[in-house]
Short mmCIF file of C-alpha atoms and ligand atoms in Angstrom, two decimals:
data_model
loop_
_atom_site.label_atom_id
_atom_site.label_comp_id
_atom_site.label_asym_id
_atom_site.label_seq_id
_atom_site.Cartn_x
_atom_site.Cartn_y
_atom_site.Cartn_z
CA MET A 1 -77.97 41.18 -89.79
CA LYS A 2 -81.34 40.97 -92.11
CA VAL A 3 -84.65 38.92 -90.80
CA THR A 4 -84.41 36.57 -93.32
CA SER A 5 -80.42 35.45 -92.39
CA CYS A 6 -81.97 35.19 -89.08
CA LEU A 7 -84.50 33.08 -90.29
CA ILE A 8 -82.18 31.00 -92.33
CA ILE A 9 -79.34 30.21 -88.90
CA ALA A 10 -82.69 29.88 -86.80
CA LEU A 11 -83.87 27.13 -89.56
CA SER A 12 -80.69 25.40 -89.92
CA MET A 13 -79.81 24.80 -86.22
CA CYS A 14 -83.71 23.57 -85.75
CA MET A 15 -82.61 21.04 -88.31
CA ASN A 16 -79.20 20.31 -87.18
CA VAL A 17 -77.71 19.77 -90.12
CA PRO A 18 -74.39 17.90 -90.30
CA ALA A 19 -71.26 19.86 -91.00
CA GLN A 20 -70.31 19.12 -94.44
CA LYS A 21 -68.28 15.78 -94.75
CA PHE A 22 -64.12 15.94 -95.42
CA VAL A 23 -63.73 13.73 -97.89
CA ALA A 24 -59.45 13.48 -98.55
CA ASN A 25 -57.64 14.21 -101.16
CA TYR A 26 -55.00 11.67 -102.54
CA ASP A 27 -54.38 12.56 -105.88
CA GLU A 28 -50.92 14.66 -105.90
CA ALA A 29 -52.58 15.92 -109.22
CA LYS A 30 -55.17 17.54 -107.03
CA ILE A 31 -53.03 19.45 -104.78
CA PRO A 32 -53.78 23.01 -104.84
CA ALA A 33 -50.36 25.63 -106.28
CA TYR A 34 -48.44 26.47 -103.59
CA THR A 35 -45.05 28.67 -102.51
CA LEU A 36 -43.25 27.93 -99.78
CA PRO A 37 -41.80 30.39 -97.71
CA ASP A 38 -37.61 30.54 -98.15
CA PRO A 39 -36.56 29.66 -94.11
CA LEU A 40 -33.35 31.62 -95.22
CA GLU A 41 -35.42 34.90 -96.32
CA GLY A 42 -33.84 38.13 -95.65
CA ILE A 43 -30.21 36.90 -94.85
CA SER A 44 -27.35 35.12 -95.69
CA SER A 45 -25.14 34.11 -92.99
CA ALA A 46 -24.96 31.98 -90.57
CA ALA A 47 -23.96 34.45 -88.17
CA ASP A 48 -27.83 35.95 -89.46
CA TRP A 49 -29.69 32.93 -88.51
CA PRO A 50 -30.04 32.59 -84.62
CA THR A 51 -31.89 35.85 -85.28
CA ARG A 52 -33.74 34.47 -88.10
CA ARG A 53 -34.74 30.95 -86.65
CA GLU A 54 -35.76 33.31 -83.39
CA ALA A 55 -38.41 35.58 -85.71
CA ILE A 56 -39.45 32.14 -86.88
CA ARG A 57 -39.74 30.71 -83.86
CA ARG A 58 -42.03 32.93 -82.73
CA LEU A 59 -44.70 32.75 -85.38
CA ILE A 60 -45.04 29.63 -85.86
CA ALA A 61 -45.71 29.36 -81.53
CA LYS A 62 -47.81 32.35 -82.47
CA GLU A 63 -49.91 30.48 -85.23
CA MET A 64 -49.91 27.56 -84.46
CA PHE A 65 -48.97 25.84 -82.01
CA GLY A 66 -49.12 28.43 -79.01
CA HIS A 67 -46.42 29.99 -76.47
CA VAL A 68 -45.79 29.19 -73.43
CA PRO A 69 -47.52 31.50 -70.54
CA SER A 70 -45.36 33.61 -68.73
CA HIS A 71 -46.82 32.31 -65.27
CA THR A 72 -44.62 29.61 -63.24
CA ALA A 73 -44.51 26.31 -62.02
CA THR A 74 -41.95 24.63 -59.43
CA LEU A 75 -40.84 21.20 -60.35
CA GLU A 76 -40.51 18.74 -57.23
CA ILE A 77 -38.97 14.64 -57.68
CA VAL A 78 -40.31 12.12 -56.22
CA PRO A 79 -36.75 9.64 -56.36
CA ASP A 80 -37.56 5.44 -56.76
CA THR A 81 -36.43 3.72 -54.15
CA GLU A 82 -37.31 0.22 -55.68
CA PRO A 83 -35.28 0.25 -59.41
CA PHE A 84 -35.88 -3.51 -60.64
CA LYS A 85 -33.62 -5.25 -63.35
CA ILE A 86 -35.81 -6.91 -66.70
CA LEU A 87 -33.95 -8.79 -69.84
CA ASP A 88 -32.16 -10.63 -67.78
CA GLY A 89 -30.14 -8.48 -65.45
CA LYS A 90 -29.23 -6.75 -68.21
CA ALA A 91 -31.22 -3.19 -67.88
CA ILE A 92 -32.47 -1.62 -64.73
CA VAL A 93 -35.74 0.06 -63.69
CA SER A 94 -36.04 3.06 -62.23
CA GLN A 95 -39.07 5.39 -61.99
CA PRO A 96 -38.67 8.87 -60.77
CA ALA A 97 -42.17 10.78 -60.38
CA ILE A 98 -42.02 14.75 -61.58
CA LYS A 99 -44.87 16.40 -59.79
CA ILE A 100 -45.50 19.91 -60.85
CA ALA A 101 -49.13 22.64 -61.15
CA GLY A 102 -50.58 20.46 -59.30
CA THR A 103 -50.49 17.15 -61.56
CA THR A 104 -48.18 14.28 -61.37
CA TRP A 105 -45.54 12.36 -64.07
CA ASP A 106 -44.24 9.16 -63.87
CA LEU A 107 -41.64 8.45 -65.47
CA MET A 108 -39.66 5.48 -66.67
CA ILE A 109 -35.76 5.17 -67.43
CA ILE A 110 -35.07 1.75 -69.06
CA ARG A 111 -31.11 1.78 -68.97
CA PRO A 112 -27.70 -0.55 -69.11
CA ALA A 113 -27.30 -2.21 -65.93
CA ASN A 114 -23.60 -1.84 -66.19
CA PRO A 115 -22.62 1.33 -68.13
CA SER A 116 -19.07 2.97 -67.48
CA SER A 117 -20.76 6.38 -67.78
CA PRO A 118 -24.30 7.57 -68.10
CA PRO A 119 -25.53 6.70 -70.86
CA PRO A 120 -27.19 8.70 -74.52
CA ALA A 121 -30.97 8.60 -74.01
CA PHE A 122 -34.02 8.38 -76.24
CA ILE A 123 -37.12 10.50 -74.65
CA ALA A 124 -40.53 9.45 -76.36
CA TYR A 125 -43.98 9.83 -74.60
CA ASN A 126 -45.87 6.35 -74.67
CA PHE A 127 -49.55 7.03 -75.59
CA GLY A 128 -51.12 3.73 -73.14
CA GLY A 129 -49.08 4.21 -69.66
CA ASN A 130 -45.60 3.35 -68.76
CA HIS A 131 -47.53 -0.02 -68.06
CA THR A 132 -47.70 -0.56 -71.51
CA VAL A 133 -44.42 -0.31 -73.08
CA ILE A 134 -42.87 -2.74 -70.93
CA PRO A 135 -45.02 -6.21 -69.20
CA ASP A 136 -42.84 -6.51 -65.88
CA ARG A 137 -45.58 -5.87 -63.11
CA GLY A 138 -42.97 -3.57 -61.07
CA VAL A 139 -44.35 -0.61 -63.52
CA ARG A 140 -46.24 1.75 -62.11
CA LEU A 141 -50.35 1.44 -63.64
CA PRO A 142 -50.68 6.03 -64.11
CA VAL A 143 -53.72 7.45 -62.31
CA SER A 144 -54.61 10.56 -64.30
CA TRP A 145 -56.89 10.18 -66.83
CA GLN A 146 -57.14 6.70 -69.13
CA ARG A 147 -57.04 6.60 -73.61
CA LYS A 148 -57.38 3.03 -73.44
CA ALA A 149 -58.29 0.94 -70.10
CA LYS A 150 -61.01 2.33 -67.72
CA ASN A 151 -60.01 0.32 -64.69
CA HIS A 152 -58.04 -1.28 -62.30
CA LYS A 153 -58.45 -4.66 -64.04
CA ALA A 154 -58.10 -3.72 -67.75
CA GLN A 155 -55.74 -1.90 -67.37
CA GLU A 156 -54.06 -4.88 -65.38
CA ALA A 157 -54.65 -6.66 -68.63
CA ASP A 158 -52.82 -3.85 -70.62
CA ARG A 159 -48.97 -4.46 -69.27
CA GLY A 160 -47.03 -4.72 -72.44
CA SER A 161 -49.52 -3.73 -74.54
CA SER A 162 -47.45 -1.67 -76.89
CA ALA A 163 -44.42 -3.66 -76.32
CA ARG A 164 -43.64 -4.16 -79.50
CA ARG A 165 -43.68 -0.65 -80.54
CA TRP A 166 -40.58 -0.31 -78.19
CA ASP A 167 -37.30 -2.32 -79.17
CA VAL A 168 -35.72 -1.95 -75.66
CA ALA A 169 -33.69 -4.74 -76.40
CA ALA A 170 -31.93 -2.66 -79.16
CA LEU A 171 -31.69 0.10 -76.92
CA MET A 172 -30.13 -1.73 -74.31
CA GLU A 173 -27.53 -4.18 -76.61
CA ALA A 174 -26.92 -0.31 -78.62
CA GLY A 175 -26.12 1.45 -74.78
CA TYR A 176 -28.88 3.67 -75.43
CA ALA A 177 -31.70 3.92 -72.13
CA LEU A 178 -34.88 4.95 -72.78
CA VAL A 179 -37.05 7.37 -71.08
CA THR A 180 -40.67 7.58 -70.79
CA LEU A 181 -43.37 9.09 -69.51
CA TYR A 182 -47.63 9.27 -70.45
CA TYR A 183 -48.90 12.09 -72.19
CA GLY A 184 -51.89 12.21 -70.68
CA ASP A 185 -50.00 13.04 -67.00
CA VAL A 186 -49.03 16.37 -68.54
CA ASP A 187 -52.33 17.02 -70.41
CA PRO A 188 -55.25 14.35 -70.75
CA ASP A 189 -56.24 14.33 -74.51
CA MET A 190 -59.16 15.44 -74.76
CA ASN A 191 -60.77 18.53 -75.98
CA ASP A 192 -62.44 20.05 -72.05
CA GLY A 193 -61.98 23.63 -72.76
CA PHE A 194 -58.40 23.13 -70.62
CA ARG A 195 -59.27 22.57 -67.05
CA ASP A 196 -57.36 19.60 -66.82
CA GLY A 197 -53.89 18.37 -65.81
CA VAL A 198 -51.85 21.20 -65.94
CA HIS A 199 -54.07 24.15 -67.58
CA ALA A 200 -55.79 23.84 -63.96
CA HIS A 201 -52.82 25.73 -62.12
CA PHE A 202 -52.29 27.53 -65.55
CA GLY A 203 -55.59 28.84 -66.95
CA VAL A 204 -57.25 28.74 -70.09
CA PRO A 205 -55.05 29.46 -72.77
CA LYS A 206 -55.71 32.66 -74.97
CA SER A 207 -55.50 32.58 -78.60
CA ASP A 208 -51.88 32.68 -79.30
CA GLU A 209 -51.17 30.33 -76.00
CA TRP A 210 -50.05 26.87 -75.81
CA GLY A 211 -52.33 24.07 -77.35
CA SER A 212 -52.35 20.65 -75.89
CA ILE A 213 -49.18 19.31 -78.08
CA ALA A 214 -47.63 22.91 -76.74
CA THR A 215 -48.56 21.38 -73.41
CA TRP A 216 -47.02 18.03 -74.34
CA ALA A 217 -43.68 19.92 -75.84
CA TRP A 218 -43.23 21.56 -72.80
CA GLY A 219 -43.36 18.07 -70.57
CA LEU A 220 -40.99 16.34 -72.38
CA SER A 221 -38.57 20.26 -71.86
CA LYS A 222 -39.54 19.59 -67.86
CA THR A 223 -37.77 16.40 -67.65
CA LEU A 224 -34.56 17.34 -69.41
CA ASP A 225 -34.12 19.83 -66.63
CA TYR A 226 -34.72 16.60 -64.30
CA LEU A 227 -32.46 14.09 -66.94
CA VAL A 228 -29.66 17.42 -66.81
CA ALA A 229 -30.02 17.97 -62.23
CA SER A 230 -29.88 14.19 -62.09
CA LYS A 231 -27.26 12.63 -64.47
CA ILE A 232 -28.93 9.87 -65.27
CA VAL A 233 -28.30 10.23 -68.94
CA ASP A 234 -26.06 12.26 -70.50
CA ALA A 235 -28.04 14.74 -70.70
CA GLU A 236 -26.07 15.91 -73.98
CA ARG A 237 -26.85 13.46 -75.76
CA VAL A 238 -31.04 12.83 -75.76
CA SER A 239 -32.48 12.33 -78.83
CA VAL A 240 -36.34 12.69 -78.21
CA LEU A 241 -38.13 10.93 -80.84
CA GLY A 242 -42.44 10.36 -80.86
CA HIS A 243 -45.16 9.05 -83.24
CA SER A 244 -47.75 10.97 -84.49
CA ARG A 245 -49.55 13.72 -82.74
CA LEU A 246 -46.09 12.61 -80.24
CA GLY A 247 -44.28 13.05 -83.43
CA LYS A 248 -46.02 16.68 -83.68
CA THR A 249 -44.73 17.68 -79.94
CA SER A 250 -41.04 15.86 -80.56
CA LEU A 251 -40.27 17.82 -83.75
CA TRP A 252 -42.20 21.30 -80.98
CA ALA A 253 -40.12 20.17 -78.30
CA GLY A 254 -36.79 20.35 -80.48
CA ALA A 255 -37.49 23.51 -82.06
CA ASN A 256 -38.18 25.33 -78.72
CA ASP A 257 -35.52 23.54 -76.62
CA GLU A 258 -32.02 23.33 -78.24
CA ARG A 259 -30.56 21.13 -75.27
CA PHE A 260 -32.85 18.30 -77.13
CA ALA A 261 -29.94 16.81 -79.13
CA LEU A 262 -30.87 14.84 -81.60
CA VAL A 263 -34.83 14.82 -82.91
CA ILE A 264 -37.01 12.29 -84.80
CA SER A 265 -40.40 12.62 -86.35
CA ASN A 266 -42.57 8.79 -86.17
CA ASN A 267 -44.99 9.57 -88.51
CA SER A 268 -46.41 12.99 -87.76
CA GLY A 269 -47.93 13.90 -90.31
CA CYS A 270 -50.42 17.08 -90.61
CA GLY A 271 -49.73 19.87 -88.46
CA GLY A 272 -45.92 18.11 -87.38
CA ALA A 273 -43.78 16.88 -90.14
CA ALA A 274 -46.17 17.02 -93.57
CA LEU A 275 -46.98 20.46 -95.57
CA SER A 276 -49.64 21.89 -94.96
CA LYS A 277 -49.99 23.56 -97.81
CA ARG A 278 -50.51 20.21 -100.01
CA ALA A 279 -53.98 20.20 -98.36
CA ILE A 280 -53.68 16.50 -99.21
CA GLY A 281 -54.47 13.12 -96.37
CA GLU A 282 -55.48 15.66 -93.45
CA THR A 283 -56.15 18.83 -93.51
CA VAL A 284 -55.65 22.00 -90.89
CA GLY A 285 -59.36 22.04 -91.64
CA ARG A 286 -59.91 18.31 -90.83
CA ILE A 287 -57.40 18.17 -88.04
CA ASN A 288 -57.90 21.57 -85.84
CA THR A 289 -61.94 20.51 -86.60
CA SER A 290 -61.36 16.79 -85.12
CA PHE A 291 -58.81 17.45 -82.44
CA PRO A 292 -59.30 21.46 -82.04
CA HIS A 293 -57.19 21.38 -78.82
CA TRP A 294 -54.03 19.94 -79.97
CA PHE A 295 -53.36 24.03 -81.49
CA ASN A 296 -53.97 27.22 -80.55
CA GLY A 297 -56.76 29.74 -81.12
CA ASN A 298 -55.26 31.03 -83.50
CA PHE A 299 -54.33 27.66 -86.36
CA LYS A 300 -58.48 27.73 -86.41
CA LYS A 301 -57.94 31.16 -89.57
CA TYR A 302 -55.71 28.74 -91.28
CA ASN A 303 -58.84 25.98 -91.88
CA ARG A 304 -59.14 25.53 -95.51
CA ASN A 305 -57.32 28.59 -96.23
CA GLU A 306 -53.27 27.29 -95.85
CA SER A 307 -52.61 29.34 -99.23
CA ALA A 308 -52.71 32.21 -96.27
CA MET A 309 -49.89 30.66 -93.81
CA PRO A 310 -46.91 32.66 -93.96
CA PHE A 311 -45.48 29.23 -93.19
CA ASP A 312 -45.37 25.59 -93.39
CA SER A 313 -43.79 22.80 -91.78
CA HIS A 314 -40.21 23.40 -93.31
CA MET A 315 -39.69 25.64 -91.06
CA LEU A 316 -40.51 24.48 -88.47
CA LEU A 317 -37.96 21.29 -89.64
CA ALA A 318 -35.71 24.19 -90.15
CA LEU A 319 -35.91 25.16 -86.40
CA ILE A 320 -33.82 22.00 -85.22
CA ALA A 321 -30.87 22.94 -87.74
CA PRO A 322 -28.13 22.52 -87.49
CA ARG A 323 -29.01 19.11 -85.00
CA PRO A 324 -29.79 15.82 -86.31
CA LEU A 325 -33.35 15.28 -87.56
CA TYR A 326 -34.34 11.92 -88.85
CA VAL A 327 -38.15 12.01 -90.26
CA ALA A 328 -39.99 8.81 -90.48
CA SER A 329 -42.96 7.67 -92.80
CA ALA A 330 -44.66 4.41 -93.37
CA GLU A 331 -46.03 3.39 -97.25
CA GLN A 332 -49.37 2.93 -96.13
CA ASP A 333 -49.93 5.87 -94.00
CA ARG A 334 -51.41 8.41 -96.59
CA TRP A 335 -53.63 10.10 -94.26
CA ALA A 336 -49.67 11.00 -92.90
CA ASP A 337 -48.54 12.18 -97.10
CA PRO A 338 -45.46 10.54 -96.59
CA HIS A 339 -44.33 13.11 -100.24
CA GLY A 340 -45.09 16.03 -97.87
CA GLU A 341 -43.08 15.19 -94.94
CA PHE A 342 -40.21 14.29 -97.41
CA LEU A 343 -40.47 17.63 -99.68
CA ALA A 344 -40.85 19.70 -95.96
CA CYS A 345 -36.99 17.62 -95.00
CA VAL A 346 -36.43 18.86 -98.72
CA GLY A 347 -37.62 22.51 -97.90
CA ALA A 348 -35.46 22.82 -94.78
CA ASP A 349 -32.49 21.58 -96.34
CA PRO A 350 -30.95 25.32 -97.30
CA VAL A 351 -30.92 26.12 -93.69
CA TYR A 352 -29.13 22.98 -92.89
CA ARG A 353 -26.54 24.24 -95.40
CA LEU A 354 -26.12 27.34 -94.67
CA LEU A 355 -24.76 26.16 -91.31
CA GLY A 356 -22.46 24.31 -92.72
CA THR A 357 -24.04 20.45 -92.96
CA GLU A 358 -24.72 18.35 -95.21
CA GLY A 359 -28.14 18.01 -94.98
CA LEU A 360 -30.26 15.81 -96.95
CA PRO A 361 -28.47 14.13 -99.82
CA SER A 362 -31.49 13.76 -101.82
CA ARG A 363 -34.11 16.20 -103.36
CA LYS A 364 -35.86 12.62 -104.62
CA MET A 365 -38.39 10.57 -102.40
CA PRO A 366 -36.43 7.74 -101.62
CA LYS A 367 -37.41 3.72 -102.46
CA LEU A 368 -39.20 1.86 -99.91
CA ASN A 369 -36.82 1.26 -96.83
CA GLU A 370 -33.78 3.21 -98.42
CA PRO A 371 -32.80 5.62 -96.19
CA THR A 372 -31.58 8.97 -96.67
CA VAL A 373 -29.64 9.84 -94.38
CA GLY A 374 -27.39 13.30 -94.01
CA ARG A 375 -27.36 15.69 -91.44
CA ILE A 376 -31.17 15.20 -92.00
CA GLY A 377 -32.58 11.55 -92.14
CA TYR A 378 -35.51 10.37 -93.86
CA HIS A 379 -36.99 6.98 -94.66
CA ILE A 380 -40.01 5.94 -95.89
CA ARG A 381 -40.62 2.03 -94.76
CA SER A 382 -43.62 -0.23 -96.10
CA GLY A 383 -46.43 -1.20 -93.74
CA LYS A 384 -48.86 0.94 -92.09
CA HIS A 385 -48.67 4.35 -89.61
CA ASP A 386 -46.48 2.53 -86.64
CA VAL A 387 -43.81 2.64 -84.87
CA THR A 388 -41.54 -0.71 -85.92
CA ALA A 389 -38.23 -2.42 -85.25
CA TYR A 390 -36.94 -1.23 -88.51
CA ASP A 391 -37.63 2.53 -87.72
CA TRP A 392 -35.71 1.61 -83.90
CA ALA A 393 -33.00 0.15 -85.89
CA GLN A 394 -32.45 3.16 -88.14
CA TYR A 395 -32.71 5.71 -85.07
CA ILE A 396 -30.33 4.20 -82.98
CA ALA A 397 -27.76 3.82 -86.31
CA PHE A 398 -28.31 7.26 -86.76
CA ALA A 399 -28.52 8.04 -83.00
CA ASN A 400 -24.38 6.32 -83.61
CA LYS A 401 -23.73 8.17 -86.20
CA HIS A 402 -23.97 12.05 -84.63
CA LEU A 403 -23.63 11.01 -81.24
CA ASN A 404 -21.31 8.97 -80.71
C1 GTR B 1 -55.26 10.87 -85.75
C2 GTR B 1 -54.13 12.30 -86.49
C3 GTR B 1 -53.22 12.03 -87.17
C4 GTR B 1 -52.20 11.72 -86.09
C5 GTR B 1 -52.96 10.24 -85.29
C6 GTR B 1 -52.46 10.24 -83.44
O1 GTR B 1 -56.07 10.37 -85.93
O2 GTR B 1 -55.35 12.55 -87.81
O3 GTR B 1 -52.85 13.41 -87.32
O4 GTR B 1 -51.79 12.47 -84.86
O5 GTR B 1 -53.91 11.28 -84.89
O6 GTR B 1 -51.78 10.47 -83.59
O7 GTR B 1 -52.22 9.06 -84.19
#
């Protein structure tokens, strides 16, 4: 290195020059020209898809979410001895725990009280602890890293704080169980060099190994292992759902584990359903800067360099095929690029069709609150980045259509 460049570096370090401020583009006219890679490249029949699918899955694992390390971890179940009823006796809440890799994950399973057979289920992480999903005092408080409440009193005050995001009554009415767990139990959502959660057991990941999203996705698969073994729900009819960063997680869980019968992305945005190459709203460079722990080390090379990506989110969505897939956007959630989420569904459609299913019925972005529903479902609802009763109503109808 020349002396002058050394001097410039040293000077800028002393002056603590701030990183260039990120200004999101929201103008479609300013989207860089891009071409989407063809998910069906090199193949012409459904019989060729499994090999192509595995190549795409490995590519996206290597370049973005990260492979799960080969290390094993044994799973132990602590059964719940004190289930209780809610909703005037219409539903039962049980809280078995999974012990794995030095961590404990408290599950909360809410199921209709008198089903004739194990019910189909929705599985979804929650952001704040199971106690934020329903207000009942019988729900255990999380003891791992806390995203919100910092002490016991604050946790108590937080009971039911996100209940409006969980339409438990509608789920019970429609005959579905809800399986939820706190994502912080699996891996605290912090950029700490992968020293906590299950990473303390597995070790610091290599640059092609898992970031937090892949770790959370793995947690959903481990939970599904338990559901299969326990027979508490119908494990062949489990829909995996997630909102925002947990929507990115549900997509990656569904892509890796074909036992998830149906996959739902709620406002997952950049790194989820939205096409990265559009670089509108949140971008790869921005997400990797704000949340460096979400994706693997390799993904950083696409910062401000989306055109070099040999894949995009339409290929992530195609990994779900031919299973039913629902992608939902919200009008005011421009950061998550609703149009890019829809276009990714359009891009995944040829795979669904090659596999003999309906795919996405419309090529045109639907109007507000007018879902387009085939084997791929999509809606853009009015309102902000959120999970609402409207969203749940569409997901329940979609599961009824495809899993009953
Ligand atoms: C935002 C992030 C999004 C989305 C969201 C969330 O700050 O930029 O990608 O994941 O968080 O998960 O709430």
